Short mmCIF file of C-alpha atoms in Angstrom, two decimals:
data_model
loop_
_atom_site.label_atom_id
_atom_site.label_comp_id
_atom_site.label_asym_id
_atom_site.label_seq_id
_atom_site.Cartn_x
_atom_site.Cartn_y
_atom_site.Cartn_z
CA UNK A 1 -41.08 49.00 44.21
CA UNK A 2 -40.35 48.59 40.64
CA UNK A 3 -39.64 45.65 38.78
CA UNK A 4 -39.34 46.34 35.02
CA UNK A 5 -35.76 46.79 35.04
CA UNK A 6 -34.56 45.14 31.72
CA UNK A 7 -32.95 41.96 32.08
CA UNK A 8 -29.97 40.41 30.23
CA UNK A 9 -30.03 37.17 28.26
CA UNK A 10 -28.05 35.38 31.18
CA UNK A 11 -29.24 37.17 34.40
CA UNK A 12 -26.66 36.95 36.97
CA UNK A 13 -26.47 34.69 39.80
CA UNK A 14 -27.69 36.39 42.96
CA UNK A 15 -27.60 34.97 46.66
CA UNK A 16 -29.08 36.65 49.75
CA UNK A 17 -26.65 38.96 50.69
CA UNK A 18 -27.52 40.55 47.46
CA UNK A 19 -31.47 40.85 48.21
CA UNK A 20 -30.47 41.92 52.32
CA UNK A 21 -28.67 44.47 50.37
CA UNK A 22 -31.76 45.84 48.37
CA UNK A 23 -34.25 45.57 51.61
CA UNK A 24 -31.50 47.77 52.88
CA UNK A 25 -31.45 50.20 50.23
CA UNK A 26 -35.42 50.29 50.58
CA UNK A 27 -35.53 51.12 54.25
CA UNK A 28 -32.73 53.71 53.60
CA UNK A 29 -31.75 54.81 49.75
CA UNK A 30 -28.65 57.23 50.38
CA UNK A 31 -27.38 55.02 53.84
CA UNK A 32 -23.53 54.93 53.91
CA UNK A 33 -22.33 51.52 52.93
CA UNK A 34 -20.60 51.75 56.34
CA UNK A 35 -23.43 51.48 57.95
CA UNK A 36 -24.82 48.85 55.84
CA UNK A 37 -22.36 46.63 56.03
CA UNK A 38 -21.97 46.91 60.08
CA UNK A 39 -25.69 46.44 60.56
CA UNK A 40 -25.28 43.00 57.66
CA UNK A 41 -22.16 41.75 59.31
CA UNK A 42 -19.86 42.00 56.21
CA UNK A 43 -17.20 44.60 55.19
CA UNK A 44 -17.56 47.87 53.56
CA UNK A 45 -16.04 46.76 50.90
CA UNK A 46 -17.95 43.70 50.07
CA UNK A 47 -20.90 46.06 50.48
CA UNK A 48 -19.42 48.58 48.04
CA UNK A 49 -18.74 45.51 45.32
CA UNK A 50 -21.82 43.46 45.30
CA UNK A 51 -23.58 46.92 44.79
CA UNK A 52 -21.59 47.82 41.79
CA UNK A 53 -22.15 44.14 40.51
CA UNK A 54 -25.75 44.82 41.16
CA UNK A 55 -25.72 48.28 39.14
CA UNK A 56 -23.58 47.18 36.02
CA UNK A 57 -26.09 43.78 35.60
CA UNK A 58 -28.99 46.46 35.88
CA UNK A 59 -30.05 43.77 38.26
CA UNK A 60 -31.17 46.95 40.98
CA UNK A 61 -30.86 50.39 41.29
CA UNK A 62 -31.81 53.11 44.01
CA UNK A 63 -34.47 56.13 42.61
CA UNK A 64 -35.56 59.06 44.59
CA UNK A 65 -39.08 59.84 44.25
CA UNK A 66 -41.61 62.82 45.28
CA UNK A 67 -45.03 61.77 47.22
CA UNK A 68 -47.81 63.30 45.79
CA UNK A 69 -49.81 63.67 48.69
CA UNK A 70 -47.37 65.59 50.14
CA UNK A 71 -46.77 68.00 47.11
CA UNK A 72 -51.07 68.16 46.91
CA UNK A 73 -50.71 66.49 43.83
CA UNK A 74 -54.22 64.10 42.41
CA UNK A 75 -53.39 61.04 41.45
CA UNK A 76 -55.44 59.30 38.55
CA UNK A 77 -55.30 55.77 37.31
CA UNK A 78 -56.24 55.87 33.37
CA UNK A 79 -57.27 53.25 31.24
CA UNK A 80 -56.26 53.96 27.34
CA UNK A 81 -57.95 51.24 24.59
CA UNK A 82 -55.67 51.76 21.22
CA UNK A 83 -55.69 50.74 17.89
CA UNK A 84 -53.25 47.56 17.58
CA UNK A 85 -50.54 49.78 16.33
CA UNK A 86 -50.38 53.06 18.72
CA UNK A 87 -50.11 51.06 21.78
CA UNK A 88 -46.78 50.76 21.84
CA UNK A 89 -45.96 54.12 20.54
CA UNK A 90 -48.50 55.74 22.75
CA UNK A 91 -47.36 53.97 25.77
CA UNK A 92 -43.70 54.92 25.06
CA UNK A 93 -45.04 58.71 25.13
CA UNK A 94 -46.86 58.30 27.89
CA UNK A 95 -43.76 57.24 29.95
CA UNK A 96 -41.65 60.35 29.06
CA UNK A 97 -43.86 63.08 30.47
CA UNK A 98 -43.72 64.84 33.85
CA UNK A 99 -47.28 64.02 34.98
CA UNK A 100 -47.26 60.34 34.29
CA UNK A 101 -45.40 58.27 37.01
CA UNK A 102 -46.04 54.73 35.90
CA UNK A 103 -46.84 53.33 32.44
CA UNK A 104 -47.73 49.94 31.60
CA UNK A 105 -49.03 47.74 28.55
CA UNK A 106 -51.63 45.43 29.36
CA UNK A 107 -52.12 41.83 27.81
CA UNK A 108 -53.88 41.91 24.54
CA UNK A 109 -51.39 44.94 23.18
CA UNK A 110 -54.36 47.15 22.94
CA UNK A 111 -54.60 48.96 26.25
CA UNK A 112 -52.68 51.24 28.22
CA UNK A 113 -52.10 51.57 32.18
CA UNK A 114 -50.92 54.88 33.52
CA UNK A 115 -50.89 56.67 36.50
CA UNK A 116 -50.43 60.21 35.84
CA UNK A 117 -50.71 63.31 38.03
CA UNK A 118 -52.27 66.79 38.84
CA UNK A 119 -52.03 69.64 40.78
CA UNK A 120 -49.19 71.41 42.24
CA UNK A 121 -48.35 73.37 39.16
CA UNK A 122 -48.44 70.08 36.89
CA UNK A 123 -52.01 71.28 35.73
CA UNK A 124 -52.98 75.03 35.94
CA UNK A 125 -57.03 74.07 36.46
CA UNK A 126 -55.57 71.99 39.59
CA UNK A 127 -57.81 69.71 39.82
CA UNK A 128 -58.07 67.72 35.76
CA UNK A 129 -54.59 66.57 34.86
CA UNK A 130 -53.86 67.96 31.51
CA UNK A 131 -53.48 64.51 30.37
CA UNK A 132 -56.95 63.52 30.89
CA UNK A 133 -58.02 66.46 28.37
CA UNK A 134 -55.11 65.57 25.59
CA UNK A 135 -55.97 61.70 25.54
CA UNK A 136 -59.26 61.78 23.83
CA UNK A 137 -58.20 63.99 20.62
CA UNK A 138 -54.92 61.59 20.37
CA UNK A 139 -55.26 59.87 16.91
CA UNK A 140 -56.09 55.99 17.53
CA UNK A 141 -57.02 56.58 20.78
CA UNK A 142 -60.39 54.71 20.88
CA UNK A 143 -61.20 54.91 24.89
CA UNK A 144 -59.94 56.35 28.08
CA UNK A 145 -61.26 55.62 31.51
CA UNK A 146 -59.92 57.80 34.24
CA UNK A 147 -60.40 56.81 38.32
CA UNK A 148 -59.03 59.03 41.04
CA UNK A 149 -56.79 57.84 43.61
CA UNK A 150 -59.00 58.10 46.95
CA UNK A 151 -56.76 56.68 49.86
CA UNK A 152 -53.68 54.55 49.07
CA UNK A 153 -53.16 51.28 51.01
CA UNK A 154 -49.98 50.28 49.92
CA UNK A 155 -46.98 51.63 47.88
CA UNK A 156 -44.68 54.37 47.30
CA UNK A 157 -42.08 54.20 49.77
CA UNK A 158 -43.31 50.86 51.10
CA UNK A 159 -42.26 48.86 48.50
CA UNK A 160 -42.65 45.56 48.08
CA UNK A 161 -39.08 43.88 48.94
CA UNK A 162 -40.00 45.19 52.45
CA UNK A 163 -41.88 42.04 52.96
CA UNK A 164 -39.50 40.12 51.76
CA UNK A 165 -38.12 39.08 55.25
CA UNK A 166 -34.77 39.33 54.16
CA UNK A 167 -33.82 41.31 57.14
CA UNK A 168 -34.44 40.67 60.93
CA UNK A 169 -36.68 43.19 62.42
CA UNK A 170 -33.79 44.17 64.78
CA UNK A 171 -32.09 45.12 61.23
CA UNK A 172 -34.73 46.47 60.11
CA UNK A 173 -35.06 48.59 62.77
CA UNK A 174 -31.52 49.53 62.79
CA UNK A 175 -31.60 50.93 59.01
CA UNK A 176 -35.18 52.78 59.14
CA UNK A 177 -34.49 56.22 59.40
CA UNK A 178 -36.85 58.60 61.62
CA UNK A 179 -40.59 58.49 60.06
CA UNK A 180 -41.48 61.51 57.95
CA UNK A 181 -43.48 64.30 59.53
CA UNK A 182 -45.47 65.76 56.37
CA UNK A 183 -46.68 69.64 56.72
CA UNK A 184 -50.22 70.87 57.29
CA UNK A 185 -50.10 72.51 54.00
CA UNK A 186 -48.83 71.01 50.80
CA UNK A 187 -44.72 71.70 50.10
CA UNK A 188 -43.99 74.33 47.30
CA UNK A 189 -40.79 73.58 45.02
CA UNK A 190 -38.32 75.83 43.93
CA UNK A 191 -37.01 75.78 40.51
CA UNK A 192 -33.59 74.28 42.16
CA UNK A 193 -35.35 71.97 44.08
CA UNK A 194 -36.61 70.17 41.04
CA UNK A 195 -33.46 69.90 39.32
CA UNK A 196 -31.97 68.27 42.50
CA UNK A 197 -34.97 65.66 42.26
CA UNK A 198 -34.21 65.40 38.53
CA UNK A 199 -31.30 63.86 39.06
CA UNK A 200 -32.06 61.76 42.11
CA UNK A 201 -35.29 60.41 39.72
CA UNK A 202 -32.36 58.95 37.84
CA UNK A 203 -30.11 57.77 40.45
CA UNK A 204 -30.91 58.22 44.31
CA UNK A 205 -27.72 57.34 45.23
CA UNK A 206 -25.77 60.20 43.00
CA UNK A 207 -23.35 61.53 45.15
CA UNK A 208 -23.19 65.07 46.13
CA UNK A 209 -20.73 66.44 43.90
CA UNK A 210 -23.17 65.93 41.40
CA UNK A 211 -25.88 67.39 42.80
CA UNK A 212 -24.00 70.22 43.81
CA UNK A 213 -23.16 70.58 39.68
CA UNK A 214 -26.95 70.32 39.01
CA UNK A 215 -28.14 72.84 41.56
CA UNK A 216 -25.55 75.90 42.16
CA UNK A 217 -25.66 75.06 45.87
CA UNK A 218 -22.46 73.97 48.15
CA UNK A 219 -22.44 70.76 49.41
CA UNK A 220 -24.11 71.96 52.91
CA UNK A 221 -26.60 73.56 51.20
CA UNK A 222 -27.31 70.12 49.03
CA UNK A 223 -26.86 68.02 52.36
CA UNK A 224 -29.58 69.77 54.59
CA UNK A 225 -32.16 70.22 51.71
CA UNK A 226 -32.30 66.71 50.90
CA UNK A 227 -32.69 65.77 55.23
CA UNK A 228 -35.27 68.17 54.67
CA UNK A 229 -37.08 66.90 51.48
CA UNK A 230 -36.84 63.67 53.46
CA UNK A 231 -38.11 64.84 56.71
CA UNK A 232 -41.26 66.65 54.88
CA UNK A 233 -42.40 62.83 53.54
CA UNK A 234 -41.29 65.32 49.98
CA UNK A 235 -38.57 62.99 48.87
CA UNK A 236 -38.11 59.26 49.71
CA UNK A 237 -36.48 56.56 47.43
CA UNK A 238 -37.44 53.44 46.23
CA UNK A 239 -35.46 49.92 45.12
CA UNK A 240 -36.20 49.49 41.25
CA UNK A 241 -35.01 45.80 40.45
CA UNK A 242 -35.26 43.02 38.01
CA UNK A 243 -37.89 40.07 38.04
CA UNK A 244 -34.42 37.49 38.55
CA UNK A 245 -33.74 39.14 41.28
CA UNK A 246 -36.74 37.29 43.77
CA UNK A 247 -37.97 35.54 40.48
CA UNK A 248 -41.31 37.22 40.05
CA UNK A 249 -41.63 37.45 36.53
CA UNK A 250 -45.54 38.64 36.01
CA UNK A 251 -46.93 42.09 37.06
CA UNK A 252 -51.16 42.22 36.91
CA UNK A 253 -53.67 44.97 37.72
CA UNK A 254 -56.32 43.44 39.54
CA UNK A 255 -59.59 45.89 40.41
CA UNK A 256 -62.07 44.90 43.11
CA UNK A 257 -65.39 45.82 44.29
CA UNK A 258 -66.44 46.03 47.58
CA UNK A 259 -69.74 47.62 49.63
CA UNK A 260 -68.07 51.14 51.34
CA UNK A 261 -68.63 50.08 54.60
CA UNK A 262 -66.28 47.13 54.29
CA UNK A 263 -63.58 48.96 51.82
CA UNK A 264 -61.36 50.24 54.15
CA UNK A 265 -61.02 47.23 56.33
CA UNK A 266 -60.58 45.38 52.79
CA UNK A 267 -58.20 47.20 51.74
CA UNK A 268 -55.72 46.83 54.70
CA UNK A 269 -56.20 43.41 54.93
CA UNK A 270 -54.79 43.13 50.58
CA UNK A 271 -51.89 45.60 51.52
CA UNK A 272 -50.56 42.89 54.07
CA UNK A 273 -50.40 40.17 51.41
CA UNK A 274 -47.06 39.62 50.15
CA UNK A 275 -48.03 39.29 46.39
CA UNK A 276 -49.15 43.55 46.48
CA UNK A 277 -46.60 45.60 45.51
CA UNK A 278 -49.45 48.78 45.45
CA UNK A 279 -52.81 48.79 46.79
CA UNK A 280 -55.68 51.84 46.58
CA UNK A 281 -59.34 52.55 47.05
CA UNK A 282 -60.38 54.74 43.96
CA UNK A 283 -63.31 56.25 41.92
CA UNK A 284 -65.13 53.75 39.32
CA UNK A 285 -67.27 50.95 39.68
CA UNK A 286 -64.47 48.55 41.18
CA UNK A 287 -62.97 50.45 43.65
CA UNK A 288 -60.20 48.81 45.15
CA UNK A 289 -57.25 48.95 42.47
CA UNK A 290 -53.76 46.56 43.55
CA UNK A 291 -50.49 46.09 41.11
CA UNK A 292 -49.50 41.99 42.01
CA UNK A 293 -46.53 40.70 41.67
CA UNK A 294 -45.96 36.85 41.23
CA UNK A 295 -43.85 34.06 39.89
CA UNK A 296 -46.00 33.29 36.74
CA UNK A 297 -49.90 32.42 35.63
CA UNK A 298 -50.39 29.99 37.94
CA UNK A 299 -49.23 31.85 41.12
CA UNK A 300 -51.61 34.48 39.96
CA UNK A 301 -54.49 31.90 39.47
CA UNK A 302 -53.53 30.58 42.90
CA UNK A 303 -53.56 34.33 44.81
CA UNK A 304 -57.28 35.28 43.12
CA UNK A 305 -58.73 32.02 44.08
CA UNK A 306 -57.14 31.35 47.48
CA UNK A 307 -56.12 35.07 49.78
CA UNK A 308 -58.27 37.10 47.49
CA UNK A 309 -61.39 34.56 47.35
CA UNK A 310 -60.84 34.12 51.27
CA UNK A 311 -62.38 37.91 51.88
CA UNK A 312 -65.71 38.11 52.41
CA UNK A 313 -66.71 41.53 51.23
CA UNK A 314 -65.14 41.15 47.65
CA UNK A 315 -68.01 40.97 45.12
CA UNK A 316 -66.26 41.37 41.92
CA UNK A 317 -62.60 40.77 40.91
CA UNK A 318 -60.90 41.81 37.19
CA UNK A 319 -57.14 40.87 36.44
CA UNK A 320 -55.50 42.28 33.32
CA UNK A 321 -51.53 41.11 32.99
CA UNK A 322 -48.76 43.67 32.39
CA UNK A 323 -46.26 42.30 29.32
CA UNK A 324 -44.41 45.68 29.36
CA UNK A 325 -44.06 48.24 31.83
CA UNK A 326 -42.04 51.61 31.47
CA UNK A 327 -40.78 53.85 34.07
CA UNK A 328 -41.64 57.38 33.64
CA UNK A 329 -39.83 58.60 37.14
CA UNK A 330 -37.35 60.32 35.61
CA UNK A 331 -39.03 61.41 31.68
CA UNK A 332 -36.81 62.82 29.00
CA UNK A 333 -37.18 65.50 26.46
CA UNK A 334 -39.16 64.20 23.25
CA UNK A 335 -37.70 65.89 20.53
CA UNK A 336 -40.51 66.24 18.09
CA UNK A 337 -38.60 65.85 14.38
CA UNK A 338 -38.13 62.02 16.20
CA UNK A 339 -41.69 61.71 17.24
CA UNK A 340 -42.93 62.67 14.01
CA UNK A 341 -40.60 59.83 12.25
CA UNK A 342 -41.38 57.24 14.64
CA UNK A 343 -45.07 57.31 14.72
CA UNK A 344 -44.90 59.15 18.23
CA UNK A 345 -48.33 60.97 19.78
CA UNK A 346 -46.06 64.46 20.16
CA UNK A 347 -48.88 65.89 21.31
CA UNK A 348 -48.94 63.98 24.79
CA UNK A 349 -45.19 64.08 25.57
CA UNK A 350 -44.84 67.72 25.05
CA UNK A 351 -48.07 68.49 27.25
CA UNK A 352 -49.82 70.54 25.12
CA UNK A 353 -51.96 69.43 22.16
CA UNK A 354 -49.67 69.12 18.58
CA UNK A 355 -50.62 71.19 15.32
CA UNK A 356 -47.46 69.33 14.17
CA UNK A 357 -48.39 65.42 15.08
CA UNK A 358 -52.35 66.38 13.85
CA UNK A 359 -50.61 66.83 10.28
CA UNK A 360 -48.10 63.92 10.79
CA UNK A 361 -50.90 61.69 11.66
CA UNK A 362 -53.18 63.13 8.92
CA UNK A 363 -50.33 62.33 6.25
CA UNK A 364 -50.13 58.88 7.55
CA UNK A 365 -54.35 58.21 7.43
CA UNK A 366 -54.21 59.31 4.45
CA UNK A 367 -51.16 57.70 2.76
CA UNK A 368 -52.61 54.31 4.57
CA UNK A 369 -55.71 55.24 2.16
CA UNK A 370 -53.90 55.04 -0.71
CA UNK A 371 -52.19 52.25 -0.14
CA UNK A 372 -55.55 50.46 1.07
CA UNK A 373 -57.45 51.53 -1.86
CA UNK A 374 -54.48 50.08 -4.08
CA UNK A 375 -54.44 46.72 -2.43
#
């Protein structure tokens, strides 16, 4: 579930069919509109329309993403404390590399949320995501905090419009395709594999054509290795749409602490609330980690002191509001002449520490000196 999708100044005017449509899309990402529409009681054609309307407004859009348990990826949930200044820059970074999967600006415009990845040929060491090493020797990076991702709750292809109740469970049922049977051992990648998830990171719903243009394969070919991406638990897609579109317009990280014994238990019971979008058990002092998603302040007040305060075993709660978030699903190349003239870390988006932004950045310390020293 993601809902950072940027907005226009007069979102559009949505009405159920629209949302039925995105709970479908969740259960099923690349269903025929077909069988959508048979299973919503409208035509094809309707379906076909209100799903264009729904692209052009950037109001939703399907992406197909890769599990990470599945690919024996680690999963880490970092913490970055900035100088005012970098945040933004540094967050923007973040968001275009290959490890990172979700990147988020906290309230206060001086700390950084990511969740960033190792393992399975992300990180050669396999086990310390290359991030975690580049982070500290970032200039105006004042802090990082890294917790691993123990057991995950909630999230990835559950996502949160699932419990919207938008569809029956008979419909549900109906549109679920068979439950993913993940291997023993963890899945290996080819080189054309990843270029077919390239471009179903940008749009799950590409048709195969296009994927046949990306890979070299023939259409069979492209058919029968995404079933099997699917099948594997490699591949599954998720509904990214706006905060009009159910009117939830504040994301928060809230982190929990709870005695072991009860943590599990705890942690199923947040995953059922309808405000958690993602829910974990992690590493750290607070270890129970959730990404809520309500209306505005108040909602969020109303969850932490009512469902939240209502669990017995919760001894500690934080909450930190999101005012940005950026996807990173899909990253693009950071060319580094751009970087350099925009005050970007270069350094972190290329994955490998930067000779060239360690001048940049000296050039800039010092010319902010000078102009210090003048003033």
């Amino acid at each position: 579930m993601r809902t950072d999708m940027r907005r226009s100044a007069a979102p559009p005017r949505l009405d159920d069919l629209d949302r039925r449509l995105g709970h479908a899309l969740q259960l099923d990402g690349r269903a025929a509109f077909s069988r959508i529409a048979e299973v919503l009681g409208v035509s094809d054609q309707t379906v076909a329309r209100r799903w264009a309307k729904l692209r052009a407004t950037g109001s939703m859009r399907v992406l197909g993403l890769t599990e990470p348990d599945v690919l024996g990826e680690t999963v880490w949930l970092v913490r970055v404390s900035t100088t005012p200044d970098a945040a933004v820059p540094l967050a923007e970074a973040l968001a275009r590399r290959a490890d990172t999967s979700w990147v988020g600006l906290m309230a206060g415009g001086t700390e950084v949320s990511v969740v960033a990845r190792s393992g399975s040929g992300r990180s050669r060491d396999g086990g310390e995501a290359l991030l975690l090493r580049e982070l500290p020797r970032t200039p105006r990076v004042l802090a990082v905090t890294a917790y691993c991702r123990l057991h995950q709750f909630f999230g990835g292809a559950e996502g949160l419009i699932l419990k919207s109740g938008m569809l029956s469970p008979e419909q549900v049922a109906a549109l679920s395709p068979p439950a993913p049977r993940p291997p023993a051992e963890p899945v290996r990648l080819t080189a054309e594999d990843e270029r077919l998830l390239a471009v179903l990171a940008q749009d799950g719903r590409t048709p195969v054509p296009e994927l046949v243009a990306a890979t070299g394969w023939s259409a069979s070919t492209v058919r029968r290795r995404v079933a099997e991406l699917r099948a594997s638990g490699v591949l599954y897609f998720d509904v990214e749409y706006a905060t009009h579109v159910f009117d939830n317009g504040l994301r928060a990280a809230v982190l929990l602490s709870v005695p072991p014994a009860k943590l599990h238990a705890t942690g199923q019971a947040l995953a059922a609330h309808p405000q958690v979008a993602f829910a974990c058990a992690t590493t750290g002092p607070a270890n129970l980690f959730l990404t809520v998603v309500v209306k505005d302040s108040e909602a969020l007040y109303a969850y932490l002191t009512g469902p939240v305060a209502e669990l017995p075993d919760v001894q500690h709660v934080e909450s930190y509001p999101l005012v940005r978030t950026l996807n990173s699903r899909a990253p693009a190349p950071c060319r580094p002449d751009r970087c350099a003239a925009r005050g970007c870390p270069a350094g972190v988006v290329a994955g490998e520490p930067s000779a060239r932004w360690r001048k940049v950045s000296a050039r800039w310390r010092q010319g902010r000196s000078r102009r210090s020293r003048r003033g």
